[in-house]
Coordinates of C-alpha atoms in Angstrom, one line a residue:
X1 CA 64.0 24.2 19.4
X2 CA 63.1 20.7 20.4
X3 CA 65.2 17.5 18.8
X4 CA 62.1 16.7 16.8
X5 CA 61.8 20.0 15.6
X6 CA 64.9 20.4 14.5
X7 CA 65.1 16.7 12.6
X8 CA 61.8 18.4 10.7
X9 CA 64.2 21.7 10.1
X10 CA 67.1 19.5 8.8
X11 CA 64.7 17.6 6.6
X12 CA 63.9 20.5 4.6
X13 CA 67.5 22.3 4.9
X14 CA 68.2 18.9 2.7
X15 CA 66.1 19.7 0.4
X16 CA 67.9 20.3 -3.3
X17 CA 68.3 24.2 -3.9
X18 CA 66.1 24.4 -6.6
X19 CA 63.3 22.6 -4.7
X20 CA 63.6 24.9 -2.1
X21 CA 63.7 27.9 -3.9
X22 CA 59.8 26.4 -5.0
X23 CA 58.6 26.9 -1.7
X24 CA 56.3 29.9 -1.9
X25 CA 53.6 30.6 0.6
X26 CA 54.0 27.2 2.7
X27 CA 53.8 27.0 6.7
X28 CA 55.7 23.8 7.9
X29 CA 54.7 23.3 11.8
X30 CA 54.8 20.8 14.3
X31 CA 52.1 20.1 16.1
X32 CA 51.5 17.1 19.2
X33 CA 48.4 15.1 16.5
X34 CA 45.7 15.6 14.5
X35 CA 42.6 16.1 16.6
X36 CA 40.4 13.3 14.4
X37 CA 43.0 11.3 13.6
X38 CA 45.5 10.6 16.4
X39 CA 47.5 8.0 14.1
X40 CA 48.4 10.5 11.6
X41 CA 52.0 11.7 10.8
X42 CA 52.0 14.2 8.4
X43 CA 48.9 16.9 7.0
X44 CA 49.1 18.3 3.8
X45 CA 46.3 21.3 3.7
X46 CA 46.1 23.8 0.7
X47 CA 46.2 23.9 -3.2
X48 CA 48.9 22.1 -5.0
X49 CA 51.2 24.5 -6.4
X50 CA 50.8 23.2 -10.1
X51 CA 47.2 24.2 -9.1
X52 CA 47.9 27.4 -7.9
X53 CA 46.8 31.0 -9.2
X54 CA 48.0 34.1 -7.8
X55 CA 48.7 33.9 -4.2
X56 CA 48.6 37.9 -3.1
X57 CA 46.7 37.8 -0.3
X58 CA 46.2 34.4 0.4
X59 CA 47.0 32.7 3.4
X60 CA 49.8 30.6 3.0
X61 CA 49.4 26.4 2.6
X62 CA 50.3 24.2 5.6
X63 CA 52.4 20.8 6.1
X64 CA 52.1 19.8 9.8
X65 CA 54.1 16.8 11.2
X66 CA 52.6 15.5 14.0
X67 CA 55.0 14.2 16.5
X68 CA 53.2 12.3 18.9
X69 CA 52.1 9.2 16.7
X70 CA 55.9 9.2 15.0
X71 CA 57.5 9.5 18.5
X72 CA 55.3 6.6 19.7
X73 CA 55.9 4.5 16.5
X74 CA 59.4 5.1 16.2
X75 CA 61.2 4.7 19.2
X76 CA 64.8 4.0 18.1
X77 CA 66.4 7.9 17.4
X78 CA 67.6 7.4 14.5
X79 CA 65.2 5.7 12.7
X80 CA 62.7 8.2 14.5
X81 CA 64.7 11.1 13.2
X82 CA 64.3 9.1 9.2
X83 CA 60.5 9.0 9.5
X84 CA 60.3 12.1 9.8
X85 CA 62.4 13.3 7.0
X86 CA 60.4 11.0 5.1
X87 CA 57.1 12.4 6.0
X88 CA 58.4 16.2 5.6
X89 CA 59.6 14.4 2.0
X90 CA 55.8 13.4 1.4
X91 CA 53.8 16.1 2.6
X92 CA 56.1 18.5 0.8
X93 CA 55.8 15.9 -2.7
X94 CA 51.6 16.5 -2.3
X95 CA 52.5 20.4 -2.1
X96 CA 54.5 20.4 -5.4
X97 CA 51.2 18.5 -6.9
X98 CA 52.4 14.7 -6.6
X99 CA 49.2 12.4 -5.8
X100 CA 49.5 8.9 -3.9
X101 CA 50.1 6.7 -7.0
X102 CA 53.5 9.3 -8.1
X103 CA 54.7 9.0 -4.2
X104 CA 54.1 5.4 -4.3
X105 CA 56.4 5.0 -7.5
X106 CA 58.8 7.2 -5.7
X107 CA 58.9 4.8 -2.7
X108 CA 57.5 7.5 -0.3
X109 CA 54.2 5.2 0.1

């Protein structure tokens, strides 16, 4: 496991027990960037769980942190290694239904 990939682990090993226990049918990756957009840290893809139905046999929703643009943007470790906890924070926050305007009053924008 890479540094970077295990900063994304810690992030959601810190993660309140109750919100973790939430986490139902959710692939976090890592991947080097988002193919159309280069600059983007974090990817949110799938239906909110407030929005969710049954799940049997779906395939599961997917948060991926793209390292590349927050490795170039954030140079310094440490705040390198808080950027990404804090885009973990917000692509998980649009998974348990939270839209821009919530995150914003959450500081997360």
């Amino acid at each position: 496991m890479s540094d970077f990939e295990g900063h994304v682990q810690a992030a959601l090993d810190s993660l309140p027990p109750r919100l973790a226990a939430a986490l139902e049918n959710v692939a976090v990756v890592v991947r080097d960037e988002h193919p159309d957009d280069p600059d983007l840290f974090g990817l949110y893809e799938g239906t909110p769980l407030p929005e969710r139905g049954d799940t049997a046999g779906r395939l599961p929703d997917r948060i991926a942190i793209y390292r590349l643009p927050l490795e170039e943007t954030f140079e310094d470790p440490e705040e390198l290694e808080e950027e990404i906890r804090i885009t973990v924070l917000h692509e998980l926050a649009h998974y348990f239904g939270l839209d821009e305007e919530r995150l914003e009053q959450l500081g997360y924008e």
